[in-house]
Tab-separated table of C-alpha atoms and ligand atoms in Angstrom:
chain	number	residue	atom	x	y	z
A	246	MET	CA	104.995	104.642	107.218
A	247	PHE	CA	102.083	103.014	105.217
A	248	LEU	CA	102.173	101.291	101.753
A	249	ALA	CA	99.075	101.622	99.184
A	250	PHE	CA	99.593	99.209	96.473
A	251	ILE	CA	97.783	100.061	93.336
A	252	VAL	CA	96.177	97.483	91.531
A	253	GLY	CA	94.214	96.871	88.672
A	254	SER	CA	93.514	95.190	85.420
A	255	ALA	CA	95.635	95.972	82.339
A	256	GLY	CA	95.224	99.742	81.195
A	257	SER	CA	92.856	100.614	84.186
A	258	GLY	CA	95.118	103.501	85.417
A	259	LYS	CA	97.426	102.446	87.668
A	260	SER	CA	100.358	104.642	86.514
A	261	MET	CA	98.383	107.739	86.090
A	262	LEU	CA	96.904	107.480	89.453
A	263	THR	CA	100.243	106.392	91.261
A	264	SER	CA	101.186	109.877	89.646
A	265	ALA	CA	98.252	111.983	90.441
A	266	LEU	CA	97.734	110.665	93.989
A	267	ALA	CA	101.743	111.181	94.636
A	268	GLU	CA	101.356	115.166	93.318
A	269	TYR	CA	98.237	115.457	95.528
A	270	LEU	CA	99.869	114.278	98.561
A	271	LEU	CA	103.003	116.072	98.102
A	272	GLU	CA	101.105	118.972	97.643
A	273	LYS	CA	99.465	118.782	100.854
A	274	GLU	CA	102.871	118.426	102.095
A	275	GLN	CA	102.675	114.639	103.258
A	276	ASP	CA	105.872	112.786	102.551
A	277	VAL	CA	105.434	110.572	99.597
A	278	CYS	CA	107.577	107.765	97.970
A	279	THR	CA	106.497	106.379	94.471
A	280	VAL	CA	107.758	103.002	93.674
A	281	ASN	CA	107.324	101.396	90.317
A	282	LEU	CA	107.153	97.372	90.409
A	283	ASP	CA	106.440	96.860	86.753
A	284	PRO	CA	109.792	95.737	85.294
A	285	GLY	CA	108.223	95.580	81.734
A	286	VAL	CA	106.908	99.332	81.647
A	287	LEU	CA	108.654	101.650	78.843
A	288	ASN	CA	107.270	104.958	79.779
A	289	LEU	CA	105.829	106.114	83.377
A	290	PRO	CA	103.898	109.534	83.763
A	291	TYR	CA	106.084	110.089	86.918
A	292	ASN	CA	109.689	109.507	88.071
A	293	PRO	CA	109.583	106.816	90.425
A	294	ASP	CA	111.824	107.173	93.785
A	295	ILE	CA	112.513	103.458	93.678
A	296	ASP	CA	112.293	101.379	90.560
A	297	VAL	CA	112.479	97.672	90.041
A	298	ARG	CA	114.067	98.335	86.520
A	299	ALA	CA	117.081	99.187	88.350
A	300	TYR	CA	117.184	95.336	89.238
A	301	ILE	CA	115.594	93.512	86.609
A	302	SER	CA	115.648	94.224	82.452
A	303	VAL	CA	113.323	92.143	80.729
A	304	GLU	CA	115.191	92.754	77.323
A	305	ASP	CA	118.195	91.122	79.183
A	306	ILE	CA	116.048	88.122	80.491
A	307	GLN	CA	114.829	87.787	76.793
A	308	GLU	CA	118.271	87.496	75.434
A	309	GLU	CA	119.523	85.377	78.226
A	310	TYR	CA	116.965	82.875	78.278
A	311	GLY	CA	115.594	83.170	74.751
A	312	LEU	CA	112.402	83.941	75.562
A	313	GLY	CA	109.603	86.005	74.100
A	314	PRO	CA	108.356	89.467	75.335
A	315	ASN	CA	105.492	87.400	77.625
A	316	GLY	CA	107.584	84.855	78.977
A	317	ALA	CA	110.396	87.266	79.688
A	318	LEU	CA	107.708	89.455	81.279
A	319	VAL	CA	106.165	86.295	83.591
A	320	MET	CA	109.937	85.747	84.602
A	321	ALA	CA	110.936	89.181	85.430
A	322	SER	CA	107.647	89.587	87.596
A	323	ASP	CA	108.876	86.287	89.833
A	324	LEU	CA	112.550	87.782	89.724
A	325	ILE	CA	111.391	90.517	91.864
A	326	ALA	CA	111.282	88.493	94.865
A	327	ASN	CA	114.969	87.734	94.660
A	328	TYR	CA	115.520	91.607	95.137
A	329	ILE	CA	112.983	91.833	97.923
A	330	GLU	CA	115.480	92.929	100.559
A	331	ASP	CA	117.149	95.794	98.369
A	332	LEU	CA	113.576	97.115	97.626
A	333	ARG	CA	112.699	96.712	101.203
A	334	ASP	CA	115.723	98.733	102.154
A	335	GLU	CA	115.326	101.437	99.799
A	336	ILE	CA	111.908	101.992	100.981
A	337	GLU	CA	112.805	101.896	104.736
A	338	ASP	CA	115.645	104.253	103.830
A	339	THR	CA	112.877	107.111	102.265
A	340	GLY	CA	111.338	107.133	105.833
A	341	ALA	CA	108.284	108.624	104.058
A	342	GLU	CA	104.990	108.420	105.196
A	343	TYR	CA	102.991	107.066	102.138
A	344	ILE	CA	104.637	104.522	99.826
A	345	LEU	CA	102.569	104.279	96.632
A	346	VAL	CA	103.519	101.101	94.882
A	347	ASP	CA	102.635	101.043	91.312
A	348	THR	CA	102.068	97.166	90.210
A	349	PRO	CA	102.822	95.235	87.230
A	350	GLY	CA	100.458	95.949	84.008
A	351	GLN	CA	99.060	92.677	84.048
A	352	LEU	CA	97.285	91.986	87.119
A	353	GLU	CA	97.701	88.379	87.007
A	354	LEU	CA	101.232	88.530	87.259
A	355	PHE	CA	101.261	90.545	90.406
A	356	ALA	CA	98.356	88.550	92.321
A	357	PHE	CA	98.081	85.468	90.586
A	358	ARG	CA	101.794	84.049	90.739
A	359	ALA	CA	103.355	82.946	94.080
A	360	SER	CA	105.805	85.792	94.017
A	361	GLY	CA	102.989	88.425	94.157
A	362	PRO	CA	101.874	87.870	97.766
A	363	PHE	CA	105.152	87.098	98.576
A	364	ILE	CA	106.444	90.503	97.712
A	365	VAL	CA	103.409	92.239	99.357
A	366	ARG	CA	104.446	90.652	102.571
A	367	GLU	CA	108.221	90.911	102.428
A	368	ILE	CA	108.542	94.163	101.095
A	369	SER	CA	107.783	95.730	104.355
A	370	ARG	CA	106.240	94.971	107.778
A	371	ASN	CA	104.429	98.468	107.664
A	372	PRO	CA	100.650	98.731	107.184
A	373	LYS	CA	99.486	98.015	103.797
A	374	ALA	CA	96.161	98.363	101.638
A	375	ILE	CA	95.215	97.745	98.072
A	376	VAL	CA	93.731	100.395	96.023
A	377	TYR	CA	91.876	98.434	93.483
A	378	LEU	CA	91.090	100.058	90.166
A	379	ILE	CA	87.604	99.458	88.501
A	380	ASP	CA	87.821	101.272	85.081
A	381	ALA	CA	84.742	103.500	84.856
A	382	PRO	CA	84.389	103.027	80.862
A	383	PHE	CA	84.476	99.291	80.908
A	384	SER	CA	82.094	99.184	83.989
A	385	ALA	CA	79.037	100.893	82.159
A	386	ASN	CA	78.078	97.380	81.413
A	387	PRO	CA	76.697	95.557	84.489
A	388	LEU	CA	78.341	92.163	83.528
A	389	ASN	CA	81.608	93.899	83.126
A	390	PHE	CA	81.144	95.479	86.487
A	391	VAL	CA	80.496	92.126	87.958
A	392	SER	CA	83.388	90.575	86.680
A	393	ASN	CA	85.685	93.089	87.705
A	394	LEU	CA	84.160	92.954	91.326
A	395	TYR	CA	84.622	89.349	90.893
A	396	LEU	CA	88.327	89.689	90.038
A	397	SER	CA	89.023	92.057	92.850
A	398	VAL	CA	87.772	89.325	95.453
A	399	ALA	CA	90.420	87.151	93.621
A	400	VAL	CA	92.772	89.337	94.378
A	401	TYR	CA	91.553	89.989	97.921
A	402	THR	CA	91.852	86.121	98.481
A	403	ARG	CA	95.331	86.414	97.278
A	404	ILE	CA	96.844	89.150	99.216
A	405	LEU	CA	94.692	89.668	102.114
A	406	GLU	CA	94.798	92.923	102.759
A	407	PRO	CA	92.254	95.813	103.231
A	408	GLN	CA	90.824	97.155	99.915
A	409	ILE	CA	89.775	100.757	98.661
A	410	TYR	CA	87.806	100.456	95.785
A	411	VAL	CA	88.269	103.464	92.984
A	412	LEU	CA	86.335	104.089	89.987
A	413	SER	CA	89.012	105.104	87.844
A	414	LYS	CA	88.653	107.575	84.726
A	415	ALA	CA	85.405	108.691	86.107
A	416	ASP	CA	86.171	111.810	83.800
A	417	LEU	CA	85.525	109.199	80.832
A	418	VAL	CA	81.977	108.450	81.899
A	419	ASP	CA	78.920	110.714	81.925
A	420	GLU	CA	77.096	111.729	85.067
A	421	ASP	CA	74.231	109.127	84.738
A	422	THR	CA	76.486	106.133	83.925
A	423	ARG	CA	78.637	107.124	86.882
A	424	GLU	CA	75.677	107.302	89.164
A	425	LYS	CA	74.518	104.048	87.760
A	426	ILE	CA	77.836	102.283	88.651
A	427	LEU	CA	77.777	103.970	92.491
A	428	ASP	CA	74.160	102.648	92.777
A	429	TRP	CA	75.205	99.092	91.618
A	430	PHE	CA	78.450	99.139	94.279
A	431	GLU	CA	75.859	100.183	96.976
A	432	ASP	CA	72.979	98.072	96.175
A	433	PHE	CA	73.683	94.536	94.899
A	434	ASP	CA	69.960	93.834	94.014
A	435	MET	CA	69.741	96.756	91.903
A	436	LEU	CA	73.172	95.337	90.123
A	437	GLU	CA	71.083	92.236	89.959
A	438	ALA	CA	68.132	93.560	88.440
A	439	ASP	CA	70.217	95.420	85.922
A	440	VAL	CA	72.208	92.078	85.020
A	441	GLU	CA	68.897	90.190	84.451
A	442	GLY	CA	67.691	92.901	82.520
A	443	ALA	CA	71.031	92.949	80.218
A	444	ILE	CA	71.309	89.349	79.409
A	445	LYS	CA	69.330	86.704	78.182
A	446	ASP	CA	71.567	83.841	77.508
A	447	GLU	CA	73.053	81.046	79.561
A	448	ARG	CA	75.750	83.617	81.026
A	449	LEU	CA	72.560	85.093	83.143
A	450	PHE	CA	72.453	81.860	85.599
A	451	MET	CA	76.362	82.421	86.277
A	452	ALA	CA	76.245	86.131	86.817
A	453	ARG	CA	73.512	85.887	88.987
A	454	SER	CA	75.280	83.315	91.257
A	455	ILE	CA	78.326	85.649	91.025
A	456	VAL	CA	76.233	88.877	92.412
A	457	GLU	CA	74.701	86.415	95.083
A	458	GLY	CA	77.860	85.472	96.134
A	459	LEU	CA	79.399	89.262	96.162
A	460	LYS	CA	76.245	89.963	98.526
A	461	SER	CA	77.546	87.374	100.932
A	462	LEU	CA	80.771	89.225	101.137
A	463	ASP	CA	81.697	91.882	103.558
A	464	ILE	CA	84.466	93.618	101.985
A	465	PHE	CA	82.772	96.072	99.778
A	466	SER	CA	82.737	99.510	101.716
A	467	GLU	CA	82.746	102.199	99.230
A	468	LEU	CA	83.571	103.168	95.741
A	469	ILE	CA	85.334	106.390	94.987
A	470	PRO	CA	85.190	108.092	91.571
A	471	VAL	CA	88.577	109.159	90.720
A	472	SER	CA	89.946	111.112	87.670
A	473	ALA	CA	94.052	110.951	87.500
A	474	LYS	CA	93.469	113.476	84.765
A	475	THR	CA	91.284	116.267	86.527
A	476	GLY	CA	92.637	115.484	89.964
A	477	GLU	CA	88.724	114.626	91.136
A	478	GLY	CA	88.057	112.386	93.992
A	479	LEU	CA	91.873	112.506	95.190
A	480	PRO	CA	90.670	113.937	98.453
A	481	LEU	CA	88.370	111.277	99.237
A	482	LEU	CA	90.823	108.661	98.109
A	483	SER	CA	93.396	110.165	100.300
A	484	ALA	CA	90.950	110.354	103.256
A	485	ALA	CA	90.015	106.793	102.823
A	486	LEU	CA	93.846	105.696	102.849
A	487	THR	CA	94.154	107.574	106.410
A	488	ARG	CA	91.163	105.818	107.587
A	489	VAL	CA	92.482	102.300	106.764
A	490	PHE	CA	96.031	103.388	107.791
A	491	THR	CA	94.963	104.710	111.272
A	492	GLY	CA	92.260	101.851	111.949
A	493	GLY	CA	89.111	104.170	111.463
A	494	GLU	CA	90.200	107.125	114.062
A	495	GLU	CA	89.637	109.727	111.635
A	496	MET	CA	86.054	108.426	110.853
A	497	LEU	CA	85.318	107.696	114.523
A	498	GLU	CA	86.323	111.577	115.529
A	499	GLY	CA	84.445	112.918	112.670
B	386	LIG	P1	99.438	99.345	82.329
B	386	LIG	O1	100.373	99.344	83.567
B	386	LIG	O2	99.975	99.317	80.902
B	386	LIG	O3	98.641	98.124	82.336
B	386	LIG	O4	98.526	100.605	82.512
B	386	LIG	P2	97.838	101.109	83.926
B	386	LIG	O5	96.823	100.409	84.387
B	386	LIG	O6	99.273	101.798	84.532
B	386	LIG	O7	97.246	102.489	83.188
B	386	LIG	P3	97.770	103.780	82.758
B	386	LIG	O8	97.987	104.661	83.803
B	386	LIG	O9	99.001	103.795	81.852
B	386	LIG	O10	96.724	104.507	81.768
B	386	LIG	C1	96.116	103.696	80.780
B	386	LIG	C2	95.490	104.802	79.709
B	386	LIG	O11	94.429	105.526	80.631
B	386	LIG	C3	96.681	105.764	79.361
B	386	LIG	O12	96.284	106.282	78.006
B	386	LIG	C4	95.944	106.995	80.439
B	386	LIG	O13	96.467	108.349	79.673
B	386	LIG	C5	94.677	106.702	80.609
B	386	LIG	N1	93.880	107.119	81.850
B	386	LIG	C6	94.305	106.874	83.077
B	386	LIG	N2	93.735	107.446	83.710
B	386	LIG	C7	92.850	108.211	83.222
B	386	LIG	C8	92.291	109.220	83.930
B	386	LIG	O14	91.707	109.286	85.055
B	386	LIG	N3	91.427	109.855	82.728
B	386	LIG	C9	91.497	110.053	81.634
B	386	LIG	N4	90.775	110.612	80.557
B	386	LIG	N5	92.367	108.875	80.930
B	386	LIG	C10	93.284	107.955	81.956
């Protein structure tokens, strides 16, 4: 059993990707189970096999504690930790090979509160990976791309599980933009040059320092363009997951 946590900033396409990847894996006759960890989500494009909303209701929390929607959402995300054993049992009981975990809409509720790393650690003892979504339309600007990578590093320092990078909603950018973003990921010198070309104000010094920092980290393997809408890139993503979960065996054999 392997767990892939789908993580990314709000609206980066987590739920759509969970849905599309689950469908893809099912078509390939893989045993897959979907878990929704977002207590606040109203509509999902798939029917989760396991749903945290069965345990936690944001509306009830609002009423009970007199909180507004944001406060209730923060509390709801923290409360997941109280049901971790139930979730773990439910996951174990599926016996599925792939567990796809759709994480809360707001990345910070998942990654930057004490409950997030606890949930990842305790939800299962099986191997885990983070599928980190980098929103393609948002990342067409080099400075946005840099901030997204920086955020992914922050997530890594919190969760400390292998990360697979996905350029999500790839169908929404033209071929040139996509190539440019992929080139930036491959070659941070090129990214730095484009950052310098794009920024003239005091942000330049900071952006340059961040790119220098990114260069010194050895966690960026590949960026996989994926469209949950057209299905493009799902075979590559599935192969990347297999490589992570089998410790690179498939890659060595190939
Ligand atoms: P929150 O949990 O609300 O933060 O969102 P999310 O990260 O789960 O994103 P979601 O899957 O809800 O997608 C956000 C919006 O982007 C929706 O309107 C989707 O239809 C759209 N979207 C997601 N993936 C794709 C994609 O691959 N292509 C296109 N064209 N649109 C997409």
